Amino acid sequence: MDKKQKWAPGLKAVLLILLSHMTAGLEVPLDLPQPPTITLQSPKDYIFDPRENIVIHCEAKGNPHPSFSWTRNGTNFDVEKDSKVLMKPGSGTLVIDISGEKADAYEGTYQCTASNEHGKALSNNIVIRQSRSPLWSKERNEAILVQKGLPLLLPCRPPAGLPPPVIFWMDNNFQKLPLDKRVSQALNGDLYFSNVLPEDTRSDYICYARFPYTQTIQQKQPISVVVLNNNPEGERHPDFMLPSGSTSNKMVLRGETLELECIAKGLPTPNILWQKDAGKLPSGRTSFYHFNKTLKISDVNEDDAGDYRCTATNKLGSKHHLIKVTVKAAPFWISAPRNLILAPNETGILTCRVNGNPKPKINWFVNGRPIKDVYEKDGPKIEEDTVILSNVQSGSSAVYQCNASNEFGYLMANAFVNVLAEPPRVLTLPNQVYRVIMNHRALLDCASFGSPIPTIAWSKDGETSIKNSDSYVIHENGTLEINMAQPLHSGKYTCNATNNQGFKENHVFLEVKEPTRILTQPKYRRVQRGMSALFECKVKHDNSLVPTMTWLKDNGELPDDQRFEVGDDSLTIMDVIDDDAGTYTCITKTMLDQDSASATLTVVEATPTPPVVLEKPDPPTDLELTDQMERSVQLTWIPGDENNSPIQSFLIEYMDLLHQPGIWVNLTEVSGTSTTAQLQLSPYVYYMFRVLAQNGVGYSEPSVPSAQYRTNPSAPDENPTNVEGTGTEPDNLVISWRPLTGFQSNGPGLEYKVQWRQKDVEDDWTSKNVGNTSQYIVTDTPTYVPYEIKVQAFNNYGNAPEPTVVIGYSGEDKPLSAPDSVQVTVPNSTLAEVQWEPVPNPSVRGELQGYRVYYCRVRGRHDQQEEADQHEQVLTFSGNRSEGMLPGLQPYSVYDLFIKVFNNKGEGPSSPIKTFETPEGVPDSPSFLSVIDYGLDTLTLKWGPPLSNNGRLTRYTLKYHPVNATNELGPVKEVIFPANVTTVTLTSLNASMLYKFYLNAWTRKGPGPDIKKEASTAMDTAVPNRQVDIATQGWFIGLMCAIALLILVLLIVCFIKRNKGGKYPVKEKEDAHQDPEIQPMKEDDGTFGEYSDTEDHKPLKGSRTPSNGTVRRDESDDSLVDYGEGGDGQFNEDGSFIGQYSGKKEKDTHEGNESSEAPSPVNAMNSFV
């Protein structure tokens, strides 16, 4: 089929709407001259009941009022000559009295013509036919014998009626025969049995035909069927009884209902399945009847053409039948011609756009005559479906007819051309007040007329000019539509109608009212018998509207009982009884809207009062979006049950279904007493909201999400942030930024306009549009020059605000020049001050980071042959510096240095090497000082030169003095030695005396730090007055050995005496005990009782030896430390022990019976064990 002949489903309805607007927009006031217009006519196919009069409608308007005439079968029908025909006064409607006449005499094709001095309008051709209900032809039906299991067809063949009769099968008792999967009635009325059963035997199969116009029912002669069971058929494969063969064809007209049927035979009874080859059955228009044997598709269009396959299936197999469906179309309107109001000398166009299959033929007429017969030349120009009328003149008004036809029907339409010159007039009554509920559509009328057709303009409050936008639509007929009325739309609206003849204005008023909503709905109540039940119904409404509240019980009036008390916003039922149980509904109504809510009351037996339980609140309900603006919306909700804990706050969350579906984000929080919140929104977001209530226990579950609210796209509100310009190479500039998020984009098609130009250069901005990315690289740039940079976001709806200018720099390269004029000043031996001339900025070729001073010690000044350390050091001076200090230098040395400037890319070339010297400094301390020989009155000292002389050594200075037992210092003596002396023997010292030595080195700059040393001369027979290492002395070792030998002899003597059994002063005590080993010990010192055999066996004075010869360790653990003066022994640098020994301090005599004498030699020996 040609693409031009295609049509879309539902186009008919759209065209009707458009046509209604066209007609409304071209209404000509009846006080003005105008050609006739047909306003009412009978349908094209008119079937009449012969028992009633024939009424053929034809009504028209015009100025002057039109006169009417008729044709019948193409010839003039003289109404006045037929006494049975009456034309209604003031109209062309015919009333034909057919009583006592043959009605078929008035059958034929009628057409009405309405005429006045400005033209003629024609009705459709109206075909008048009499309804018919002919009798059934008489026939004699023989009984039908059929074996069980075989198929059976009972034909109906009703008489042809007008319109066709309705067929059904009944028995003699006027009971419809049961139909099922096995027994079915075809579309033509025949009765089919897929297989017969013995219960199908009966003699009263009667086909009835009901004729709708005459309401008569006729019946066919009964058919008798006998089912035989003597040779029953077995199971059989499916096959088709209707239609026959493997394929069949079906033609259907567009807009009609396609009916396809497949009736199959077989045993068991087959099932029927439908499908469309190479496509799907249209949803919403497809239905199945007669146990799937009939397929119906309503409102057929060209897409429904194709091959339909029905499949019959039972357990033995399946059978297919293919029905090839073609779709044709009677002519249908795409755009019907519309009336034209033209001013003199204007040009107008009449279009008559139709489609159909086959393609319709279009013929044009003017005042009922072919247009070519009226205008031989200089007439309107005809181009198939278009008539062009050029430079029309007064008096050329006429009615044009368009006739489009094909083999399946025709369309005919009138359109007048009225040539007038009229100033505008507004037909809508002035100062009308329109009231509308918020968020509903508001339509403000501005019906007008004028020639030329006026243009309509609207303004609000005398100032704001209204244009077509998302909020406003100005229709062709002048009506102003506000899609979602909000309070800000309230006000005075002015409609201006203007043409070249003048202008006219009209004022109307719009009041947008708050919706009536039940905020606190009645809640389910479970009440004990005899208690009270309270249902609350708190309403929010517009203050200018007066609501009325009505309560219903079970959708009926409340009982007439004083126990029911109706308050302003509540219903109280006192002393509840069982009959009070039911559903209670409150209805609040204003003149513009209403709302209702219901709750159930359950009456129960009295039970003990349960304890109060605090729980989380129930979630809010009934979320509603109002005051819908571009960037804000008001959210209203109804709080849930607080569950014995007052609600403290409500948390509002949103989900962006477009950018972040599935993620809920906190938006705002309001107090627990609020039930509304004004929410600020962003463009191009698909919002859904939900609310959570919070009480002292916690948050409720989220509410059911609100309806989706889509904000319209707009230009971005902001530009990307963190805009930077840096170069990665010497010849580029990388412009980077943080992109906007989808939420910030405000609309589809987000891109960025990147602009740049060299700073302080009179150049135009260079720009580049890039996609949703985060950087752009500018190439072929000069090295490290400043650029002005702007990055502006834009989308399909416009640009973001003008961006701020950011300064960036192209890529850096290593500096070209070295610092100049390097000078070094040495203020002292360890510090140098360096000065230089900074590198010019162009030579830096980047962001100046600073200067690096490289320096190293070449050699010392005192030795030209000294091998250089060559350990290079570097000091970094940040920023644009021209001087710096070099600390920590080694005195009396030769140094080399050079300087480099550096940027982010690296260092530049080095300056020429600059050599400088440091002056002498004081030397380090001698490297060591030790005693290499001890004498009674001499000590030999040896030392090493300083590790760093820091100049030329001139001498050494040795200072020393004695230290006595009380740490008092003696007189200091000073000795000076030449620089080449490192050993000295000091004489005339005191024996056994401790000396303290101080040695330092000198240069011409002065003395360096000293090194300290203590040493003692050798001992004579006297005890040293300071800690002396007596453990190494020979006399001490001999003394200890003698004491040990003496103790050993004493122990042996005591052991022998005891074995001889000598008499003891405590003999009597020993006899008193069975065990001589168990003896009491003295409580004060733990020794055994005193033995008094002989004086020779008494212990030595000062000793603490027990009778068994052992030494008690807890009383004899003396060590060398005990002989010092309160400190551990120390070792000097050459490993000798320098701790001092002295007698232990005397203990307090009050500390018991322990000896206050010096420790015995035995204890001294035990300290070495």
PDB file of C-alpha atoms in Angstrom, residues 730-734 756 776-782 787:
ATOM      1  CA  PRO A 730      56.227  23.596  26.766  1.00  0.00           C
ATOM      2  CA  ASP A 731      53.780  24.139  23.897  1.00  0.00           C
ATOM      3  CA  ASN A 732      50.410  23.301  25.404  1.00  0.00           C
ATOM      4  CA  LEU A 733      47.811  24.492  27.887  1.00  0.00           C
ATOM      5  CA  VAL A 734      45.660  21.920  29.692  1.00  0.00           C
ATOM      6  CA  TRP A 756      40.829  31.188  26.241  1.00  0.00           C
ATOM      7  CA  TYR A 776      40.615  20.326  27.023  1.00  0.00           C
ATOM      8  CA  ILE A 777      44.191  20.649  25.708  1.00  0.00           C
ATOM      9  CA  VAL A 778      45.192  23.764  23.757  1.00  0.00           C
ATOM     10  CA  THR A 779      48.248  23.098  21.577  1.00  0.00           C
ATOM     11  CA  ASP A 780      50.888  25.275  19.857  1.00  0.00           C
ATOM     12  CA  THR A 781      51.073  27.776  22.702  1.00  0.00           C
ATOM     13  CA  PRO A 782      54.070  29.924  23.620  1.00  0.00           C
ATOM     14  CA  TYR A 787      46.054  32.947  29.622  1.00  0.00           C
TER      15      TYR A 787
END
